[in-house]
PDB file of C-alpha atoms in Angstrom:
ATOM      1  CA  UNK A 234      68.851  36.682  14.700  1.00 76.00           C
ATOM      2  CA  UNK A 235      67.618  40.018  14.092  1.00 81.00           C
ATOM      3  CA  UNK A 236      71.103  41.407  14.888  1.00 83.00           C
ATOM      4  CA  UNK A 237      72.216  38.994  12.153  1.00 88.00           C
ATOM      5  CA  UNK A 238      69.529  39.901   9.373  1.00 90.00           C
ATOM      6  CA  UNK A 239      70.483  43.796  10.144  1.00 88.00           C
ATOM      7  CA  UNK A 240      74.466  43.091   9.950  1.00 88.00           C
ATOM      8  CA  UNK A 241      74.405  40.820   6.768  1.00 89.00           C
ATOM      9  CA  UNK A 242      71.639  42.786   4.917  1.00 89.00           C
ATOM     10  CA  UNK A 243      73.822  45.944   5.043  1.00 87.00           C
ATOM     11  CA  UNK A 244      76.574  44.086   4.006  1.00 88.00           C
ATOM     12  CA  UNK A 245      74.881  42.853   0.864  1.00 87.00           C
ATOM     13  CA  UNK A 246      73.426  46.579   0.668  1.00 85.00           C
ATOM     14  CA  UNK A 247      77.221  47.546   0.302  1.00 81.00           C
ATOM     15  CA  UNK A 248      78.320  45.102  -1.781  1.00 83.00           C
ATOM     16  CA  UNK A 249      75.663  45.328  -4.325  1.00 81.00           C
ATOM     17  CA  UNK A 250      76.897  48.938  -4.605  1.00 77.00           C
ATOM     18  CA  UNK A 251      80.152  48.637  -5.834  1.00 75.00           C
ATOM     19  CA  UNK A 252      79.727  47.523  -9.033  1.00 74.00           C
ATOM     20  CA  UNK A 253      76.659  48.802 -10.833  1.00 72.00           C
ATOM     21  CA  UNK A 254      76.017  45.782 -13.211  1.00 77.00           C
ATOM     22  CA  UNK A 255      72.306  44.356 -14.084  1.00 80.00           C
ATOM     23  CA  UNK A 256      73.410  41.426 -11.368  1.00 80.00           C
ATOM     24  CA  UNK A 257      73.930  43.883  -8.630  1.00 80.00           C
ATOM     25  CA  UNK A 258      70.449  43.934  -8.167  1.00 84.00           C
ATOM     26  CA  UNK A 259      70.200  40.575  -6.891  1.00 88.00           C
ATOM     27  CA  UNK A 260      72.359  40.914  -3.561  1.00 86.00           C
ATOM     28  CA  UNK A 261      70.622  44.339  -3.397  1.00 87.00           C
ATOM     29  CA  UNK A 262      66.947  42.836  -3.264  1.00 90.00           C
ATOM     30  CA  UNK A 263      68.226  40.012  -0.996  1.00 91.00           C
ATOM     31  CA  UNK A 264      70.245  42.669   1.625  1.00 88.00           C
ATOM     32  CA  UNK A 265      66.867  45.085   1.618  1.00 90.00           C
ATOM     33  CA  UNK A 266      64.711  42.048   2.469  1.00 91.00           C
ATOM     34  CA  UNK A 267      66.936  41.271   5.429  1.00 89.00           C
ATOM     35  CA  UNK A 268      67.291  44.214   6.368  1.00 88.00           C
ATOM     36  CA  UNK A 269      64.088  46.123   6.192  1.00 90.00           C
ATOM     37  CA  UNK A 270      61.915  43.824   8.804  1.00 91.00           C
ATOM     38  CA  UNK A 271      64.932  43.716  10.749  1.00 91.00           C
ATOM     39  CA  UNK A 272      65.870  47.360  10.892  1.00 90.00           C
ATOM     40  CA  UNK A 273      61.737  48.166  12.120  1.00 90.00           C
ATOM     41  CA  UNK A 274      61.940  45.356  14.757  1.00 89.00           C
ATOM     42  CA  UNK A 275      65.414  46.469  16.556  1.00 89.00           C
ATOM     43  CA  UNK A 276      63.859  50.185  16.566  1.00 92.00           C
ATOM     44  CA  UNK A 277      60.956  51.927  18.187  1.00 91.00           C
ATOM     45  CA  UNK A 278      57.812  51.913  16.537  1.00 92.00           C
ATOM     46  CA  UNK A 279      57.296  55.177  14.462  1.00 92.00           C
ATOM     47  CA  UNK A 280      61.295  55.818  13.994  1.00 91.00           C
ATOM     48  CA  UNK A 281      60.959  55.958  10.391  1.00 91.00           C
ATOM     49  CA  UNK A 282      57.869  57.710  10.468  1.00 92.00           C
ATOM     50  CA  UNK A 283      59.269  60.083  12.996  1.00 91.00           C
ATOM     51  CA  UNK A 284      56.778  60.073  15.310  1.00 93.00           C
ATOM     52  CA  UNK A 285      56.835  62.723  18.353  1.00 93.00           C
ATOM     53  CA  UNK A 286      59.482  61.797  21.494  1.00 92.00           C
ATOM     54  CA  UNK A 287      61.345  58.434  21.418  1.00 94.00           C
ATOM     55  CA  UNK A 288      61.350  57.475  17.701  1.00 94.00           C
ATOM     56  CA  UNK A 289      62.452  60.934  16.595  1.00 95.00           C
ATOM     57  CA  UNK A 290      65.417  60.653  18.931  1.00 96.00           C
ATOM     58  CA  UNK A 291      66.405  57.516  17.073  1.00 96.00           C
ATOM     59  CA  UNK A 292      65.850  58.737  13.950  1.00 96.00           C
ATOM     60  CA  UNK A 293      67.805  62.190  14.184  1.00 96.00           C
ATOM     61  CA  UNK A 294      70.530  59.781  15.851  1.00 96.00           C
ATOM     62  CA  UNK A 295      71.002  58.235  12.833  1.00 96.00           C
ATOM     63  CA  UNK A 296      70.481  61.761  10.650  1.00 96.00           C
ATOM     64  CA  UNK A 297      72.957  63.090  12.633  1.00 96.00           C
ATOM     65  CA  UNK A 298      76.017  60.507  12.481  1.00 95.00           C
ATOM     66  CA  UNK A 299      74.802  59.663   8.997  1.00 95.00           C
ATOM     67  CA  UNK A 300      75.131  62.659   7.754  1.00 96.00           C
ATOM     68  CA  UNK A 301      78.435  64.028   9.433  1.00 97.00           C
ATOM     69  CA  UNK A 302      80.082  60.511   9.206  1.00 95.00           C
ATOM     70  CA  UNK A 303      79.641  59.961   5.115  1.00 95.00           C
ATOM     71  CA  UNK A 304      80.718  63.395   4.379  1.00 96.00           C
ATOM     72  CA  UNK A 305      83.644  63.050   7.117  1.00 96.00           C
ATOM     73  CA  UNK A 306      84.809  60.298   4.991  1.00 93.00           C
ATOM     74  CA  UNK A 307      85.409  61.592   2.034  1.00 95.00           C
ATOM     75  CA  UNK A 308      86.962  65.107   2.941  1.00 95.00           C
ATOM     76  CA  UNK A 309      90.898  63.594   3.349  1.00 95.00           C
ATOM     77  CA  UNK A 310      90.651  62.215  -0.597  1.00 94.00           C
ATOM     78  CA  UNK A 311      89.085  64.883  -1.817  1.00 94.00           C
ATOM     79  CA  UNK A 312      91.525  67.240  -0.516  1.00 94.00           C
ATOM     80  CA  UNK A 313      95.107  64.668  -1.625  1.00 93.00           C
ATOM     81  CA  UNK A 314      93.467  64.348  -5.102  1.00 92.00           C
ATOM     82  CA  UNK A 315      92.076  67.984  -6.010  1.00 92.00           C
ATOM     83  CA  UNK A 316      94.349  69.754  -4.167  1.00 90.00           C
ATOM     84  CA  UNK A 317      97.387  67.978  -3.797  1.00 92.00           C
ATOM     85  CA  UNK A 318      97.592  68.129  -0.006  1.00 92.00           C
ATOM     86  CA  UNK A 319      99.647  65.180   1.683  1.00 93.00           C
ATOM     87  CA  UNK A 320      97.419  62.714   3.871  1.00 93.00           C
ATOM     88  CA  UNK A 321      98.971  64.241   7.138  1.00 93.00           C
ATOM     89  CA  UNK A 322      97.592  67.301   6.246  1.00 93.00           C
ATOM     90  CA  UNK A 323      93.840  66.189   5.111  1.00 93.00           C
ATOM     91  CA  UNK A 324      94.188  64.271   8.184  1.00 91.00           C
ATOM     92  CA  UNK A 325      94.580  67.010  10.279  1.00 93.00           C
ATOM     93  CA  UNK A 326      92.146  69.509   8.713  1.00 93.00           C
ATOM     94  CA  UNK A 327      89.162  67.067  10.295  1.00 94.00           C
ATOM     95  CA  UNK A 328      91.132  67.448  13.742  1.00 94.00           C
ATOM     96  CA  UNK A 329      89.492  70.930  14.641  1.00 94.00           C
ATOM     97  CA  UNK A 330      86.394  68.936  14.416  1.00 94.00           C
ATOM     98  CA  UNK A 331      86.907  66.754  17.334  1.00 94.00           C
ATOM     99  CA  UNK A 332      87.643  69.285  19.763  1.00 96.00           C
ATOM    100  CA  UNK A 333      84.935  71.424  18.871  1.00 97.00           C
ATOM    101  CA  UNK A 334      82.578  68.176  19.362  1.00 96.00           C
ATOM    102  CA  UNK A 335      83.855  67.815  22.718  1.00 96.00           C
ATOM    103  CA  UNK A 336      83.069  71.899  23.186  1.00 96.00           C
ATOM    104  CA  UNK A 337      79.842  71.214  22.000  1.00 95.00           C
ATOM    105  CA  UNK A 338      78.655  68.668  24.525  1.00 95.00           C
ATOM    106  CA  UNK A 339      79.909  70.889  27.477  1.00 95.00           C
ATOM    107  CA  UNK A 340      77.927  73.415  26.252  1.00 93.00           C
ATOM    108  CA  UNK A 341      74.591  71.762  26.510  1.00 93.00           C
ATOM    109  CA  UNK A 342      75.488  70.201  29.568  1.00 91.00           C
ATOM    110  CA  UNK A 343      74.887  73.370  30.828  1.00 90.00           C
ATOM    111  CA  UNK A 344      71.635  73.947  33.484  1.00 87.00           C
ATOM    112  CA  UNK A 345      70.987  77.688  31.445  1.00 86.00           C
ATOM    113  CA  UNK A 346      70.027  74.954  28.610  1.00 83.00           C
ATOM    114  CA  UNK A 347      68.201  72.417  30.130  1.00 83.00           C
ATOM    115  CA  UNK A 348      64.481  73.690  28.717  1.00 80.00           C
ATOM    116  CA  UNK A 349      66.043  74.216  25.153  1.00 84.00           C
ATOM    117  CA  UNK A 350      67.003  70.915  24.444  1.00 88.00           C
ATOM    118  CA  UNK A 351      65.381  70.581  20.442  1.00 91.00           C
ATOM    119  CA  UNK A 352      66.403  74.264  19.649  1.00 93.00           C
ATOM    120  CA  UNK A 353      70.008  72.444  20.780  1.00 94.00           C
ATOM    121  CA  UNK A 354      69.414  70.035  18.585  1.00 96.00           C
ATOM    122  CA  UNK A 355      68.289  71.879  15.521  1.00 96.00           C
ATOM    123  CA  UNK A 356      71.273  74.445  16.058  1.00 96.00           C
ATOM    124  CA  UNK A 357      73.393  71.533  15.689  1.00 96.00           C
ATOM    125  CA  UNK A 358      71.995  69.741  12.542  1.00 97.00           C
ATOM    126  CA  UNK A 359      72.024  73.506  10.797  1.00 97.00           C
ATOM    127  CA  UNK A 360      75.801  74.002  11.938  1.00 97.00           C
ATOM    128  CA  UNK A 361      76.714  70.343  10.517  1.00 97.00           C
ATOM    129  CA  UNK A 362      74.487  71.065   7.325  1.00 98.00           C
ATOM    130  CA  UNK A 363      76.577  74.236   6.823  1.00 97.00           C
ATOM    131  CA  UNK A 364      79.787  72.627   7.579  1.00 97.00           C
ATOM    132  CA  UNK A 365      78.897  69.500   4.976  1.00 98.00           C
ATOM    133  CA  UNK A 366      77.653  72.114   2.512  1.00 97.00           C
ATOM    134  CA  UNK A 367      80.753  74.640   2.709  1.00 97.00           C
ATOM    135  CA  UNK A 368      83.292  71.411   2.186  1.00 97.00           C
ATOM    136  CA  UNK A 369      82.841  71.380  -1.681  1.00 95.00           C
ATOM    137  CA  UNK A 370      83.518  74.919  -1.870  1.00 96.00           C
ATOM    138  CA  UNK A 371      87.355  73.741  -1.673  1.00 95.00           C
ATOM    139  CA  UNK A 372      86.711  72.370  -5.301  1.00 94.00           C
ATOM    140  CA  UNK A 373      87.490  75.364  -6.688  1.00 92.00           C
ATOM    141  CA  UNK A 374      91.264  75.946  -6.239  1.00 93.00           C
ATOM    142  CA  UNK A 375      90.609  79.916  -5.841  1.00 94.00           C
ATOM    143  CA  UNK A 376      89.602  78.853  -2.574  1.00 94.00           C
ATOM    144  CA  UNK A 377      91.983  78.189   0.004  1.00 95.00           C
ATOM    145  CA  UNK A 378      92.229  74.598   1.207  1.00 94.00           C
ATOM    146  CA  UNK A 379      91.610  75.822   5.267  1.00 95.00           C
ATOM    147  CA  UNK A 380      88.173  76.927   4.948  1.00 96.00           C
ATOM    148  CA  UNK A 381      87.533  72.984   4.810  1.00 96.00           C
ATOM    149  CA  UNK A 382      89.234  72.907   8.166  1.00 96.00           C
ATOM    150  CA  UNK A 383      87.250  76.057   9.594  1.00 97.00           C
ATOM    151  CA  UNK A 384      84.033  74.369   8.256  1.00 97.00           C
ATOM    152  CA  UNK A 385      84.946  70.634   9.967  1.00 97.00           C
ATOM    153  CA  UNK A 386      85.140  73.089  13.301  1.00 97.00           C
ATOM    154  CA  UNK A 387      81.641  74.022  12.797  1.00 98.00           C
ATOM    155  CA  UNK A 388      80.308  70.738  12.275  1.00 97.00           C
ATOM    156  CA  UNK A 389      82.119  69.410  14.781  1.00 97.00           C
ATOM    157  CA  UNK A 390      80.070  72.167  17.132  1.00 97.00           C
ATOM    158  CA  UNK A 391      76.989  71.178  16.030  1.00 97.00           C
ATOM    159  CA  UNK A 392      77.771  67.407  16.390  1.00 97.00           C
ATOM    160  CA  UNK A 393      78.453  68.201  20.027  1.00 96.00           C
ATOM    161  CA  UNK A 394      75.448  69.914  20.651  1.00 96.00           C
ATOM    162  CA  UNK A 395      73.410  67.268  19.100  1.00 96.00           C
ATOM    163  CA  UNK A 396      74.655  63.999  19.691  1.00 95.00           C
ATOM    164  CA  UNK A 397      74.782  64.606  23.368  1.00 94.00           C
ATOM    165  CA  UNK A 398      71.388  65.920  23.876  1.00 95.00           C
ATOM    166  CA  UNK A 399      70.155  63.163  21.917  1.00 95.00           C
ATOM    167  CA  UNK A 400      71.679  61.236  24.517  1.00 94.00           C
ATOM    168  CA  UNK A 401      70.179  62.855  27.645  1.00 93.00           C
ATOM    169  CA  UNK A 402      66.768  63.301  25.729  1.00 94.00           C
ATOM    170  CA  UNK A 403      66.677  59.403  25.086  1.00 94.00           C
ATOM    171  CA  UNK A 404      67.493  58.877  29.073  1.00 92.00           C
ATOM    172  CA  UNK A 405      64.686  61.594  30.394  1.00 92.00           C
ATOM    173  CA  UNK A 406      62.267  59.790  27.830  1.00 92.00           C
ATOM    174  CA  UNK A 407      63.043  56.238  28.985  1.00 90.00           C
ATOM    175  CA  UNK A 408      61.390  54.515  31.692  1.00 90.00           C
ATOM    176  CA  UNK A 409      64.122  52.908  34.290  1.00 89.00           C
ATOM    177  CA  UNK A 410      63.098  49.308  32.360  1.00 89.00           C
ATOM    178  CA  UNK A 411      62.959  50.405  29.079  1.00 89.00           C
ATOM    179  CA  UNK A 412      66.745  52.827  28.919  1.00 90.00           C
ATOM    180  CA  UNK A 413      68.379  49.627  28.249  1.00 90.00           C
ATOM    181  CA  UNK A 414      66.391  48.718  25.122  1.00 91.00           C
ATOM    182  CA  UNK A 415      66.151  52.127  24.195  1.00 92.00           C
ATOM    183  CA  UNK A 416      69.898  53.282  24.278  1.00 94.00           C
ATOM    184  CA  UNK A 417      70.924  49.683  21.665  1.00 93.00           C
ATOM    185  CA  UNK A 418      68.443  51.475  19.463  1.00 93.00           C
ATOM    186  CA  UNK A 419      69.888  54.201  19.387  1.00 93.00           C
ATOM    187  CA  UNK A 420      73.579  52.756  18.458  1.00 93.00           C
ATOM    188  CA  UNK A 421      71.266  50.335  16.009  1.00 92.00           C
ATOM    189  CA  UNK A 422      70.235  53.422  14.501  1.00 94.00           C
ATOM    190  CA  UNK A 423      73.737  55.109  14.747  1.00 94.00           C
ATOM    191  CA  UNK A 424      75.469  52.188  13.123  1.00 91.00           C
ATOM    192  CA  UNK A 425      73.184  51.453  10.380  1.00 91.00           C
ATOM    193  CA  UNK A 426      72.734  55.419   9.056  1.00 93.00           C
ATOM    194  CA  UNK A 427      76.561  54.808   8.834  1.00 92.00           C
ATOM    195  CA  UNK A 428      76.620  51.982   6.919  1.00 90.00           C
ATOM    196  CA  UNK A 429      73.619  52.810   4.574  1.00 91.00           C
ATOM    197  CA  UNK A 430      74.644  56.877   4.202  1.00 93.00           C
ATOM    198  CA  UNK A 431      78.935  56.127   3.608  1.00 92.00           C
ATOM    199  CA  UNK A 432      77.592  52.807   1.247  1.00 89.00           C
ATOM    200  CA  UNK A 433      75.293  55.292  -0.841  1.00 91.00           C
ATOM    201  CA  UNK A 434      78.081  57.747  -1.023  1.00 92.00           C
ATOM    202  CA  UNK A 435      80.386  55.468  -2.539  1.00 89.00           C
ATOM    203  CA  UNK A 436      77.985  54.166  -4.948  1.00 88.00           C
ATOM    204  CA  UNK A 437      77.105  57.310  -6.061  1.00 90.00           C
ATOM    205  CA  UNK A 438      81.058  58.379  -6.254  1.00 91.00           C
ATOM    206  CA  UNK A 439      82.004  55.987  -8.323  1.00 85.00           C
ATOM    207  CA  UNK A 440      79.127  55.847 -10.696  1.00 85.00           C
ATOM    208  CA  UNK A 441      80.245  59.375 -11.538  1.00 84.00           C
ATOM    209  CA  UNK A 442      83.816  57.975 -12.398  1.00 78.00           C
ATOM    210  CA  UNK A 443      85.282  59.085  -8.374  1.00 74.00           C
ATOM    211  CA  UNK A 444      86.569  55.771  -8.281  1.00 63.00           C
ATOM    212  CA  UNK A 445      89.302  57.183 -10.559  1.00 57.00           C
ATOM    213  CA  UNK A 446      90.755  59.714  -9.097  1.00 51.00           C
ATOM    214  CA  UNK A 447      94.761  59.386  -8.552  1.00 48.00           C
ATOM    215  CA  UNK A 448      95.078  57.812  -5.028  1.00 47.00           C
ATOM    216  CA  UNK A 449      98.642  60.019  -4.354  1.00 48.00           C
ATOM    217  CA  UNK A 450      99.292  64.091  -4.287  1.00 46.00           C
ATOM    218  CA  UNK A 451     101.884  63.595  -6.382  1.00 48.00           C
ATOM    219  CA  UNK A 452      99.577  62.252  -9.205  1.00 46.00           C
ATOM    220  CA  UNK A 453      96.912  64.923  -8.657  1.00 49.00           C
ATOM    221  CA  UNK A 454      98.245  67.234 -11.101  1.00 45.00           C
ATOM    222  CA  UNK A 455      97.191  64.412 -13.993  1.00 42.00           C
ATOM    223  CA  UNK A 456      93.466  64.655 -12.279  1.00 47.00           C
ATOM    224  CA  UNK A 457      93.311  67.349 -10.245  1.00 47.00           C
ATOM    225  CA  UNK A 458      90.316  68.407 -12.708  1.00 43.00           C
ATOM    226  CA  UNK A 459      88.612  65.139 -12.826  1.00 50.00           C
ATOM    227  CA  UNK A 460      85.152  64.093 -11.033  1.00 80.00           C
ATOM    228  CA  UNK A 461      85.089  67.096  -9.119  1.00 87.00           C
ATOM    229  CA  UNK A 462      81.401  66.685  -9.422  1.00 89.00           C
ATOM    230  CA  UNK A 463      81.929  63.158  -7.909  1.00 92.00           C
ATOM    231  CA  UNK A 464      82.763  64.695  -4.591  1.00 94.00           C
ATOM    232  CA  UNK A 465      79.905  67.268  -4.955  1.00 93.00           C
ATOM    233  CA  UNK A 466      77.511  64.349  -5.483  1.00 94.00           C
ATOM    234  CA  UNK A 467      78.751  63.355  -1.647  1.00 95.00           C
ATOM    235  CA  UNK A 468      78.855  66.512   0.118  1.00 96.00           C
ATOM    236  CA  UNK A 469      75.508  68.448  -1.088  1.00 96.00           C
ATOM    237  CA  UNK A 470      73.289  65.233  -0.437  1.00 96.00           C
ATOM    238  CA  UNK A 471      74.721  64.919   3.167  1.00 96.00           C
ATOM    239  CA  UNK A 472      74.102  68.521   3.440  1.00 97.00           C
ATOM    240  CA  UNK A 473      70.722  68.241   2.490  1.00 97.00           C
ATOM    241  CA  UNK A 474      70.168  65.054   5.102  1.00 97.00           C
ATOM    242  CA  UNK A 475      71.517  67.445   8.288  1.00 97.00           C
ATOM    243  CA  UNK A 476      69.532  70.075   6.956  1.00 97.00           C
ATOM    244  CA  UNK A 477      66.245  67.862   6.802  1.00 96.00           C
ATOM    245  CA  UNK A 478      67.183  66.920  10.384  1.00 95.00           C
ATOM    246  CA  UNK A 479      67.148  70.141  11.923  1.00 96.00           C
ATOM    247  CA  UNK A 480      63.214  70.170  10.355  1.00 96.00           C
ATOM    248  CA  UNK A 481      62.707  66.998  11.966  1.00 95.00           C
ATOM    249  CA  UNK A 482      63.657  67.862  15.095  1.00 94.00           C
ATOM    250  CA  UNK A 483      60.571  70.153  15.994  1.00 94.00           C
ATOM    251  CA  UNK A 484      59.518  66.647  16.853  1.00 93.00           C
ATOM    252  CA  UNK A 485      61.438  65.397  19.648  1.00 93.00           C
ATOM    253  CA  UNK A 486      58.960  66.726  22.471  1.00 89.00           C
ATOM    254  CA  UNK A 487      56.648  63.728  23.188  1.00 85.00           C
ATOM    255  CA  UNK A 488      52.517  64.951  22.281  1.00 73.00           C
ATOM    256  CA  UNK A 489      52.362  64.886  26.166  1.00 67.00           C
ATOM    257  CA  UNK A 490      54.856  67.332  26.671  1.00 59.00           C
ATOM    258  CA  UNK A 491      53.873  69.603  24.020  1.00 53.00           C
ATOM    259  CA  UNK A 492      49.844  69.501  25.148  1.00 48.00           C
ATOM    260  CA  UNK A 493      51.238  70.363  28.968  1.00 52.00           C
ATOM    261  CA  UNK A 494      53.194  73.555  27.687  1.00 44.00           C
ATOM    262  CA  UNK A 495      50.209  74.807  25.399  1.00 47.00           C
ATOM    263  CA  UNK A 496      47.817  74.525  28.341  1.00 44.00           C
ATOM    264  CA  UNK A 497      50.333  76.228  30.299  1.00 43.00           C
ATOM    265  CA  UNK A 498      50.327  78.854  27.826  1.00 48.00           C
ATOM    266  CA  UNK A 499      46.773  79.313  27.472  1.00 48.00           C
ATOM    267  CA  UNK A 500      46.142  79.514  31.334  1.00 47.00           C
ATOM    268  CA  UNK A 501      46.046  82.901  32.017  1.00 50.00           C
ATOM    269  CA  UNK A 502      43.750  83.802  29.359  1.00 45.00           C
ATOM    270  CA  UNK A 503      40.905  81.463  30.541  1.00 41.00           C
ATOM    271  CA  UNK A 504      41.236  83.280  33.991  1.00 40.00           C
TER     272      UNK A 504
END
């Protein structure tokens, strides 16, 4: 049932924030009741606290795909409507991305970068904060439409780098009985930063009139000016979310781990 309460309180979550009327609150309140107690039973304790080791690993799961995902979503209509590209070619500016992501996860698959696994991380959440950040840029028509693309490449690096150490960290953290448990977290907290970070997005869009814009290049010209700041209002928050992840992730090393290295450290001078 928890599964259930997490699913439909999203929903409501979403629904609520599509049309901002007085009575919008009411599904609102109802999806954050079911989905609150569910949300801290499914993950670890601490996740939302980001406690050191396994909760921060769920939590910057969710930072991560939050982040790159609601910002992601975004880029093709920003790019039809204020710069009159067709929807192959937004498509295909976001296709860089994916083969950089796949670059990314070789790289720290590598055994030169087994002992830097959160500077991986935090590399990863500043390249997708860039990225997210340098999208809006675009806005202004003196800049050329493929810096979005170059951008997407970045972020698609630093996706790589962290999504897939997230992945091994959560495995070297987990006890053999408790990877199972601790891997559905993670897609828990995967699915629902998607859900909750692409739902806020769109609220905030169209309460700043996105929900406007002309859905076709060919009507662009008519708007091509209009709600720019309605696609800002996306990117710079999602921006801001990857950037706060890379601070979180100084937290990934369990307390164990990090006591073990500073006694390490202070060995030779006690000698």
């Amino acid at each position: 049932w928890l599964a259930v309460a997490l699913a439909t309180g999203a929903a409501l979550l979403q629904f609520a924030g599509q049309d901002l009327r007085p009575l919008s609150a009411v599904p609102a309140v109802l999806g954050a009741a079911l989905l609150v107690p569910a949300a801290l039973r499914l993950l670890p304790r601490g996740t939302f606290r980001a406690d050191r080791g396994m909760p921060t690993v769920v939590l910057m799961r969710g930072i991560a795909a939050g982040s790159f995902i609601a910002a992601e979503s975004f880029i093709p209509l920003m790019l039809v409507t204020q710069r009159g590209l067709s929807p192959t070619l937004a498509g295909l500016s976001l296709a860089g991305g994916g083969l950089t992501w796949a670059f990314g996860s070789y790289v720290q698959s590598r055994p030169r970068f087994e002992g830097s696994r959160e500077r991986l991380v935090q590399l990863g959440m500043l390249c997708t904060a860039f990225a997210i950040a340098a999208v809006p840029l675009a806005l202004d028509h003196a800049v050329p439409t493929w810096i979005v693309a170059i951008a997407w490449c970045v972020g698609g690096l630093g996706m790589g780098l962290a999504i897939s150490t997230l992945g091994v960290l959560l495995l070297r953290l987990s006890p053999p009985a408790d990877a199972g448990t601790n891997s559905a977290a993670l897609q828990v907290s995967d699915s629902l930063s998607n859900v909750l970070m692409v739902g806020a997005a769109g609220t905030v869009f169209t309460a700043l009139g996105g929900g406007s814009v002309a859905p076709t290049a060919a009507a662009h010209a008519a708007t091509a000016a209009a709600h720019p700041a309605a696609f800002a209002a996306v990117f710079l928050p999602a921006a801001a979310v990857a950037l706060l992840g890379a601070a979180v992730a100084v937290r990934l090393r369990p307390r164990d781990s990090l006591a073990r290295t500073r006694t390490m450290g202070s060995a030779p001078a006690s000698r």
